[in-house]
PDB file of C-alpha atoms in Angstrom:
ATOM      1  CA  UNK A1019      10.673  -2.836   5.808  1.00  0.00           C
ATOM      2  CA  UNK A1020      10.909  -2.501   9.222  1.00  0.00           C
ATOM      3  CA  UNK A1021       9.586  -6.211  11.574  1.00  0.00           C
ATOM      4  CA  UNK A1022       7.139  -5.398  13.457  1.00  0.00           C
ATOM      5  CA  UNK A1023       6.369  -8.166  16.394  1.00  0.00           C
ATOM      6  CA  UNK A1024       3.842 -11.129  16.209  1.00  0.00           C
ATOM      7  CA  UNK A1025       0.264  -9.425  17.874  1.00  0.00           C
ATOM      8  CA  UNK A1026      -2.404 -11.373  19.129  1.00  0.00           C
ATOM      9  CA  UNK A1027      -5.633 -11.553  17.248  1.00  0.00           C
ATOM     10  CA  UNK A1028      -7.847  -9.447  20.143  1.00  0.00           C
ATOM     11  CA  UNK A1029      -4.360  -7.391  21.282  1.00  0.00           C
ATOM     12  CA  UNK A1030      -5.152  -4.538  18.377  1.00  0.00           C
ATOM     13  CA  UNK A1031      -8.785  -4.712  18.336  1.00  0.00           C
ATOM     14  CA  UNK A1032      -9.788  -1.450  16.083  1.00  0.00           C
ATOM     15  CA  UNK A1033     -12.203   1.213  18.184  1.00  0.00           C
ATOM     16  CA  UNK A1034     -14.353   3.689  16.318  1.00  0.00           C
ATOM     17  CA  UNK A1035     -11.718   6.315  16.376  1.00  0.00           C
ATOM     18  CA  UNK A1036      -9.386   4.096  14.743  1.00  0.00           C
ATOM     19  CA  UNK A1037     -12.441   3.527  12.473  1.00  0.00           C
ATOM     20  CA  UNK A1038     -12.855   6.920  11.278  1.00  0.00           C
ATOM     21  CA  UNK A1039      -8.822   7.417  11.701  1.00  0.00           C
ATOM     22  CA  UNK A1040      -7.985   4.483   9.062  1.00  0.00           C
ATOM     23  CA  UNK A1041     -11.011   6.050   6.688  1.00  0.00           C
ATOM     24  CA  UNK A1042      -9.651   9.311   6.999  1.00  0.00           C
ATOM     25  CA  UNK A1043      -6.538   7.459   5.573  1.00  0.00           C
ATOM     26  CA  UNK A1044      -7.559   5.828   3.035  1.00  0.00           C
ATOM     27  CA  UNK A1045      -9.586   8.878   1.668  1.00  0.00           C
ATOM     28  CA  UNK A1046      -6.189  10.541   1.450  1.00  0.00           C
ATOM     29  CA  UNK A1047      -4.802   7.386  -0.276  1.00  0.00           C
ATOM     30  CA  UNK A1048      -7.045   8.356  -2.776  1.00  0.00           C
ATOM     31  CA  UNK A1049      -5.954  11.405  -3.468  1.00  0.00           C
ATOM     32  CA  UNK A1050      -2.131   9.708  -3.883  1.00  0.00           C
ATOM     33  CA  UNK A1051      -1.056  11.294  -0.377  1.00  0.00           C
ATOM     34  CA  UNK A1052       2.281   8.537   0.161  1.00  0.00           C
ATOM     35  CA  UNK A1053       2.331   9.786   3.633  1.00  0.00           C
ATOM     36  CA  UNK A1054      -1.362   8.369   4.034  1.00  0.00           C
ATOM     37  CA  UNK A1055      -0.173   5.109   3.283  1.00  0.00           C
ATOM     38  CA  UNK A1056       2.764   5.145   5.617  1.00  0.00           C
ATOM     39  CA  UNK A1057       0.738   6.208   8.365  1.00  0.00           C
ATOM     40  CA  UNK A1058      -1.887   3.698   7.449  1.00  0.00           C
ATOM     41  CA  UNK A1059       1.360   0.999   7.589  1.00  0.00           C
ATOM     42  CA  UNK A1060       2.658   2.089  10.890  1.00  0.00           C
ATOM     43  CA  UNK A1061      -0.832   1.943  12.368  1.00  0.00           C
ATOM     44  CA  UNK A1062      -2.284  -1.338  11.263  1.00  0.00           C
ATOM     45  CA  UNK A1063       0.879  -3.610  10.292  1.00  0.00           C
ATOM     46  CA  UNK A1064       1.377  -5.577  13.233  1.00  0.00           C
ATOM     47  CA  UNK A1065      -1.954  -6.772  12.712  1.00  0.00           C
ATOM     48  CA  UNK A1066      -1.544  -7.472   8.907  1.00  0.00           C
ATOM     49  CA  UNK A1067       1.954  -9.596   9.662  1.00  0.00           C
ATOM     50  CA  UNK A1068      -0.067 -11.618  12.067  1.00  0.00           C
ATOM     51  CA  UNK A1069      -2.428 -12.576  10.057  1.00  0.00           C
ATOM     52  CA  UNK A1070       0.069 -13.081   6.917  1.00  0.00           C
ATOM     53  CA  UNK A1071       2.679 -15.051   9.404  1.00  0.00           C
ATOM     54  CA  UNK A1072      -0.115 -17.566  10.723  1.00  0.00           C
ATOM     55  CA  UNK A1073      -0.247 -18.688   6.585  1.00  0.00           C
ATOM     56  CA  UNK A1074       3.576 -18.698   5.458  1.00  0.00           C
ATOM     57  CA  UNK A1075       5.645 -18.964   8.380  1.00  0.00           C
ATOM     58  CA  UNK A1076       8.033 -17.601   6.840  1.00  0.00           C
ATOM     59  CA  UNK A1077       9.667 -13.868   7.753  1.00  0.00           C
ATOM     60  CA  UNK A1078      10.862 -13.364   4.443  1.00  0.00           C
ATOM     61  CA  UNK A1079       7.659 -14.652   2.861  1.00  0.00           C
ATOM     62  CA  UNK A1080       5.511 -12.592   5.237  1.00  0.00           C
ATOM     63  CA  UNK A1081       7.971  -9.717   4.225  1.00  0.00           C
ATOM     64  CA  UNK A1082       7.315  -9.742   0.930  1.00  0.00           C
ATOM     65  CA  UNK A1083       3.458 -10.332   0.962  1.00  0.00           C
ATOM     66  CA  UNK A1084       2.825  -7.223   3.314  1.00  0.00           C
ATOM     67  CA  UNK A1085       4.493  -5.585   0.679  1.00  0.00           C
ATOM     68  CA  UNK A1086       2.345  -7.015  -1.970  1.00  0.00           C
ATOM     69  CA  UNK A1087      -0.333  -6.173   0.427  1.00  0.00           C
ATOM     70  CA  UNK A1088       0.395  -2.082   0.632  1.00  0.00           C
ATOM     71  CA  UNK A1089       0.794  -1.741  -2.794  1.00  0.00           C
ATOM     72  CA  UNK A1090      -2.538  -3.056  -3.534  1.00  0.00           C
ATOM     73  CA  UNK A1091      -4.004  -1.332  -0.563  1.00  0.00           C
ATOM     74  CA  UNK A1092      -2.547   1.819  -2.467  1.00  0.00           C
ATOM     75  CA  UNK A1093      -4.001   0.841  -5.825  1.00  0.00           C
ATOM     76  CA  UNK A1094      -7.373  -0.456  -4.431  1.00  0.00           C
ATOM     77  CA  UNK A1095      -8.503   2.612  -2.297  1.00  0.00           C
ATOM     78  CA  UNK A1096     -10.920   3.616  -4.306  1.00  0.00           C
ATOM     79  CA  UNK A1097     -13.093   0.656  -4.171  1.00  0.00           C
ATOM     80  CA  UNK A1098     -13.210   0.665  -0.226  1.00  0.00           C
ATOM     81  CA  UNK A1099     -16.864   1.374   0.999  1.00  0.00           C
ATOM     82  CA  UNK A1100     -16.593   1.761   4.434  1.00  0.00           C
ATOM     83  CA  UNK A1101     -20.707   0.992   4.171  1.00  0.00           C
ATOM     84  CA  UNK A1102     -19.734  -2.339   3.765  1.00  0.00           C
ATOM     85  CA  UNK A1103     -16.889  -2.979   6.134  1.00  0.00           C
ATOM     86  CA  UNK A1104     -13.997  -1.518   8.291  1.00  0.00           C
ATOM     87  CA  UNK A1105     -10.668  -0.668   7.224  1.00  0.00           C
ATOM     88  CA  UNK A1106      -8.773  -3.127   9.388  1.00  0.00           C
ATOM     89  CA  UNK A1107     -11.181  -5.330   7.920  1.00  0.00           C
ATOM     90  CA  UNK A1108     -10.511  -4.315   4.593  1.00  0.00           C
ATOM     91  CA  UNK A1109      -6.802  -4.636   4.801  1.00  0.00           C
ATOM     92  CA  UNK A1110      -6.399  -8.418   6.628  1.00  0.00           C
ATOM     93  CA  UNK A1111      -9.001  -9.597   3.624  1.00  0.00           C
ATOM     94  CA  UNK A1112      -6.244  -8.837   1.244  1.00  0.00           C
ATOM     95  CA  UNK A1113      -3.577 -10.192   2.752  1.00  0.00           C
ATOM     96  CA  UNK A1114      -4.875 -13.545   3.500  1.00  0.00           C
ATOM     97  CA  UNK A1115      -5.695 -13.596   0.098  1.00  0.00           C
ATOM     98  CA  UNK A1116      -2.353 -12.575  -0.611  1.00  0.00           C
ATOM     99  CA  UNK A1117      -0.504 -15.094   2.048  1.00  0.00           C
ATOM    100  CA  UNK A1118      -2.671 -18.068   1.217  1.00  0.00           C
ATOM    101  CA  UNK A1119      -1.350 -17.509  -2.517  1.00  0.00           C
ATOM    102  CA  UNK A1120       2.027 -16.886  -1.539  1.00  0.00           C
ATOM    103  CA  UNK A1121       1.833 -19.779   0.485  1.00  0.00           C
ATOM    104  CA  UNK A1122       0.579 -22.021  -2.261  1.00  0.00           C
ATOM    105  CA  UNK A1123       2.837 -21.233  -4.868  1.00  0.00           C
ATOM    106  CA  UNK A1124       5.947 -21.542  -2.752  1.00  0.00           C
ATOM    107  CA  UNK A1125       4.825 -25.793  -1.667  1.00  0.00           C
ATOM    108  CA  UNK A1126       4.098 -25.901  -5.850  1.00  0.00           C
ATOM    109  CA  UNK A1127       7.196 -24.669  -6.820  1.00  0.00           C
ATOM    110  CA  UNK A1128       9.472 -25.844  -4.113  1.00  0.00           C
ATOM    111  CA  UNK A1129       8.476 -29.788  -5.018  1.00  0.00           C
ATOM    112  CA  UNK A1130       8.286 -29.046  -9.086  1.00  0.00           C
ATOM    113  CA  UNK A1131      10.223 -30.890 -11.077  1.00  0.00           C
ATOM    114  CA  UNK A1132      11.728 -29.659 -13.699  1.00  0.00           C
ATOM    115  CA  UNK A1133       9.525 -30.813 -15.974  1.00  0.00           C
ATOM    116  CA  UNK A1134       6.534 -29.154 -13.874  1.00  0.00           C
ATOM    117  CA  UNK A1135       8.611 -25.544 -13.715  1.00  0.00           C
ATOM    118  CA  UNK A1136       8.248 -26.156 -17.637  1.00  0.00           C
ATOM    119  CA  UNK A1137       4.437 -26.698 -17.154  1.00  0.00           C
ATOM    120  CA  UNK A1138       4.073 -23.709 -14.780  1.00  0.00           C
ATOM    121  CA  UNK A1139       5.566 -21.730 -17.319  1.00  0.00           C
ATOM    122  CA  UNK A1140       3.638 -22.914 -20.278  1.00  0.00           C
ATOM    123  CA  UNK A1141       0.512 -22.083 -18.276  1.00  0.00           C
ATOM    124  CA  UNK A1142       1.726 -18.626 -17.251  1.00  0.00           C
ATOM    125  CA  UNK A1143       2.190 -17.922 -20.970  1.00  0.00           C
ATOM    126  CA  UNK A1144       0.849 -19.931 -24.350  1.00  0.00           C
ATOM    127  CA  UNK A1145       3.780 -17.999 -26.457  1.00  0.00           C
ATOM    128  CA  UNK A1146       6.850 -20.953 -27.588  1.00  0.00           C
ATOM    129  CA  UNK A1147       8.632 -22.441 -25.214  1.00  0.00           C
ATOM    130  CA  UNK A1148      11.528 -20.715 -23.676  1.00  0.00           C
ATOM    131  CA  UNK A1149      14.767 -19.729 -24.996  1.00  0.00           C
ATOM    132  CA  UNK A1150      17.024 -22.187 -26.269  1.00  0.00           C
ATOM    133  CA  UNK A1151      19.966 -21.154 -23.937  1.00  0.00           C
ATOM    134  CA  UNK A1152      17.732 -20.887 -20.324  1.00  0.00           C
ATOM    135  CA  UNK A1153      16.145 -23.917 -21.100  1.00  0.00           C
ATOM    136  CA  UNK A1154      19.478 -26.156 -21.770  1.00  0.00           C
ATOM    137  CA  UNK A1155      20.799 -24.472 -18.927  1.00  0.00           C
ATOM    138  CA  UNK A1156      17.342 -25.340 -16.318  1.00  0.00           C
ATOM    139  CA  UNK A1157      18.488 -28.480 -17.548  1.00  0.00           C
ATOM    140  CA  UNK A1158      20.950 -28.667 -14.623  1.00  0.00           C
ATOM    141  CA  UNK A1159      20.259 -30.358 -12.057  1.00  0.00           C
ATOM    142  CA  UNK A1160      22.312 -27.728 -10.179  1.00  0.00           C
ATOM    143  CA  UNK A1161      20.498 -25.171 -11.388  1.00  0.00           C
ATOM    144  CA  UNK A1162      17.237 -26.192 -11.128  1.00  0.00           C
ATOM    145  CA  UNK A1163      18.017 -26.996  -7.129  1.00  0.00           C
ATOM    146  CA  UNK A1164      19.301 -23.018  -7.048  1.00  0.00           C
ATOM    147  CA  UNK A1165      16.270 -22.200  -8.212  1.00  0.00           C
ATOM    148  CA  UNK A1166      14.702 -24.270  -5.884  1.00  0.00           C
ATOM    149  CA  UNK A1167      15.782 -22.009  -3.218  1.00  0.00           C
ATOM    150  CA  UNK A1168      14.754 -19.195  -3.718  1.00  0.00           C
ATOM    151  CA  UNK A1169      11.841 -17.559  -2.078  1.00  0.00           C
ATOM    152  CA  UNK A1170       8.447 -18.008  -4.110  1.00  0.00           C
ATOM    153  CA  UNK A1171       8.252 -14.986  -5.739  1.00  0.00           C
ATOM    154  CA  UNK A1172      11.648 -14.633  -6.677  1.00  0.00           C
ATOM    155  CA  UNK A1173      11.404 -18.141  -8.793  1.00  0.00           C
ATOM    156  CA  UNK A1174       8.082 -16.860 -10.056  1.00  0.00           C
ATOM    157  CA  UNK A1175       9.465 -13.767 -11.082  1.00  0.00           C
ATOM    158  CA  UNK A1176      12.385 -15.463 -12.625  1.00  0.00           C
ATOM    159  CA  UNK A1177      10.167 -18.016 -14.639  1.00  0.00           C
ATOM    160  CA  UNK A1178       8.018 -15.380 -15.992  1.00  0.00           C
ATOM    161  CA  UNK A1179      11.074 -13.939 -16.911  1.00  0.00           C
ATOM    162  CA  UNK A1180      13.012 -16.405 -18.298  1.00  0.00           C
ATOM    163  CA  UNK A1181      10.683 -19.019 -19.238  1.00  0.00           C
ATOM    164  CA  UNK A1182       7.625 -17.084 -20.417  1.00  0.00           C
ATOM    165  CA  UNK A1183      10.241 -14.279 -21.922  1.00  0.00           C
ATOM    166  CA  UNK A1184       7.799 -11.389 -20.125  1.00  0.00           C
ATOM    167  CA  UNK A1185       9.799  -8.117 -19.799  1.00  0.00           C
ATOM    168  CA  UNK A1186       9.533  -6.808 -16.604  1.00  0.00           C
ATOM    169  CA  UNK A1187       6.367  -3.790 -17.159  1.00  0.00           C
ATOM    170  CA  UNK A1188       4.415  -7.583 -18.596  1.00  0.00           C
ATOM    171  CA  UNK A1189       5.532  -9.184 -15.543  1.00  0.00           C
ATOM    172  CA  UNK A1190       4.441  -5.898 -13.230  1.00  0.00           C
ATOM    173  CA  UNK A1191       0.756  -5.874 -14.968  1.00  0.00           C
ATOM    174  CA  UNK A1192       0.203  -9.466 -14.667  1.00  0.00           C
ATOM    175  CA  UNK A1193       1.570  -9.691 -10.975  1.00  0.00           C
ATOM    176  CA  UNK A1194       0.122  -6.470  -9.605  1.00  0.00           C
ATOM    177  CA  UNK A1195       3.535  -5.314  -8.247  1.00  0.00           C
ATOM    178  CA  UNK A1196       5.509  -1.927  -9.038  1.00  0.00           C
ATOM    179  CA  UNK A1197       7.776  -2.277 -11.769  1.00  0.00           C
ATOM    180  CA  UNK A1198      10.617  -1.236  -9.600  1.00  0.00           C
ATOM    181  CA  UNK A1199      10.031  -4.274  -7.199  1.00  0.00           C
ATOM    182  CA  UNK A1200       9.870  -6.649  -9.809  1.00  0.00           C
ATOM    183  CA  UNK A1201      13.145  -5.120 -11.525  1.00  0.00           C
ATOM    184  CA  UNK A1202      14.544  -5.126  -7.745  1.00  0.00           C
ATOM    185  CA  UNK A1203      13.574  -8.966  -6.858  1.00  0.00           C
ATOM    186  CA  UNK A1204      14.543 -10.107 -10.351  1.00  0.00           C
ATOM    187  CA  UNK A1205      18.029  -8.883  -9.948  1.00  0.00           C
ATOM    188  CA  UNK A1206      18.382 -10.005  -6.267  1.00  0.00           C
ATOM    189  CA  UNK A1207      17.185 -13.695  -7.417  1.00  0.00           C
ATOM    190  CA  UNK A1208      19.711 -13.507  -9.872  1.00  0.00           C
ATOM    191  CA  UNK A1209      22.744 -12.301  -7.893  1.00  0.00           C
ATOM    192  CA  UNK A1210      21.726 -15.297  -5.412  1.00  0.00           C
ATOM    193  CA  UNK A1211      21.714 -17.805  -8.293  1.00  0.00           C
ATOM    194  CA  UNK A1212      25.614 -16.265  -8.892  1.00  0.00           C
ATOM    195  CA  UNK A1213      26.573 -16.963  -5.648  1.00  0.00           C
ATOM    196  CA  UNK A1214      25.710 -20.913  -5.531  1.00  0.00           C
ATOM    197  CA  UNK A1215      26.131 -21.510  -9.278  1.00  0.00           C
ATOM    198  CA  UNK A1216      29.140 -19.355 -10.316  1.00  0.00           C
ATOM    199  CA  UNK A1217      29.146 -16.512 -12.828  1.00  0.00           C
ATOM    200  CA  UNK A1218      29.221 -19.281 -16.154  1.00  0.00           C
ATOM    201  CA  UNK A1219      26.184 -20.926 -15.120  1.00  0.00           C
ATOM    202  CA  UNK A1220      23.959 -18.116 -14.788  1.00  0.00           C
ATOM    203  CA  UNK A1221      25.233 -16.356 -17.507  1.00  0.00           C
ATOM    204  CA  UNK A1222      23.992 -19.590 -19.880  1.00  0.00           C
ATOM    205  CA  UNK A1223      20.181 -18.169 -18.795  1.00  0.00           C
ATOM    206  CA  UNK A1224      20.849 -15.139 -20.930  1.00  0.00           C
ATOM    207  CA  UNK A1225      20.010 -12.821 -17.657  1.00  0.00           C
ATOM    208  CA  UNK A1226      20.978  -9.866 -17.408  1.00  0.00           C
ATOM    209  CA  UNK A1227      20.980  -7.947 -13.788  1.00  0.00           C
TER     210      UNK A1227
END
């Protein structure tokens, strides 16, 4: 994804045309026309990263919630009225709600203990508790600082994962993302964890990348 600079609040301000330009776009969104939804991208990111930046300041972070933000743009279209709103409008909604959540579970995960990550998990799923071999290996304190480290929605992904024992289409449903992004970020979290922790110690998680 390309970065697209930092823009003022007022610098993008949407006219009418841009109005009935975005509708127009999001009519053909509808009708599952991808090159809608690039055009919409190029034409209203800089103001979604704004707005996603001022909550995580984080590139990566922001990176990975305009993302988040597309895709639900893509599966939401149908339920824009532009009655009730414009599309700009429509758009920087969702990804505050997005970055505020994004922002919120990387402070709760980045100070859990490892006794909370065993909480978060528990909530995420009531099935038993993980699987023997992942959870002696969390055990590590080396580990658990890897894990630590990684962006928010890697270690989310990786506790639904690994913890909660979701395969990855039950860990796209219940996280709204596209199966090949959560296959994609699982296996990038993973290959990280390799490189600080050394082939043996990831391999005691029983992942498999």
């Amino acid at each position: 994804m390309r970065t697209p600079p930092v823009a003022a609040d007022d610098a993008l301000a949407p006219g009418a045309a841009d109005d009935a330009r975005h509708v127009e776009l999001i009519e053909r969104i509808i009708a599952r026309d991808e090159h809608a939804l690039t055009a919409l991208y190029d034409e209203t990111v800089a103001r979604v990263w704004s707005v996603v930046w001022r909550h995580t300041q984080n590139s990566a972070l922001t990176e990975e919630v305009i993302g988040d933000v597309y895709w639900q743009a893509w599966r939401q279209a149908p339920r824009f009225d532009p009655a009730r709103g414009r599309p700009l409008a429509w758009l920087l909604a969702m990804a505050r709600s997005r970055a505020v959540d994004a922002r919120r579970t990387e402070q709760r995960l980045r100070h859990a203990s490892i006794e909370e990550l065993d909480d978060i998990a528990a909530a995420a799923d009531p099935a038993p508790g993980p699987p023997e071999s992942f959870s002696v290996a969390l055990e590590a304190r080396r580990l658990h600082e890897a894990l630590a480290r990684l962006e928010a929605r890697q270690r989310e992904l990786v506790v639904l994962a690994f913890f909660s024992g979701l395969t990855h289409d039950e860990i796209a449903h219940r996280t709204a993302l596209p199966l090949g992004t959560v296959k994609s970020r699982i296996r990038r979290a993973m290959a990280t964890l390799r490189c600080r922790l050394g082939d043996g110690a990831t391999a005691r998680t029983g992942a498999t990348v």
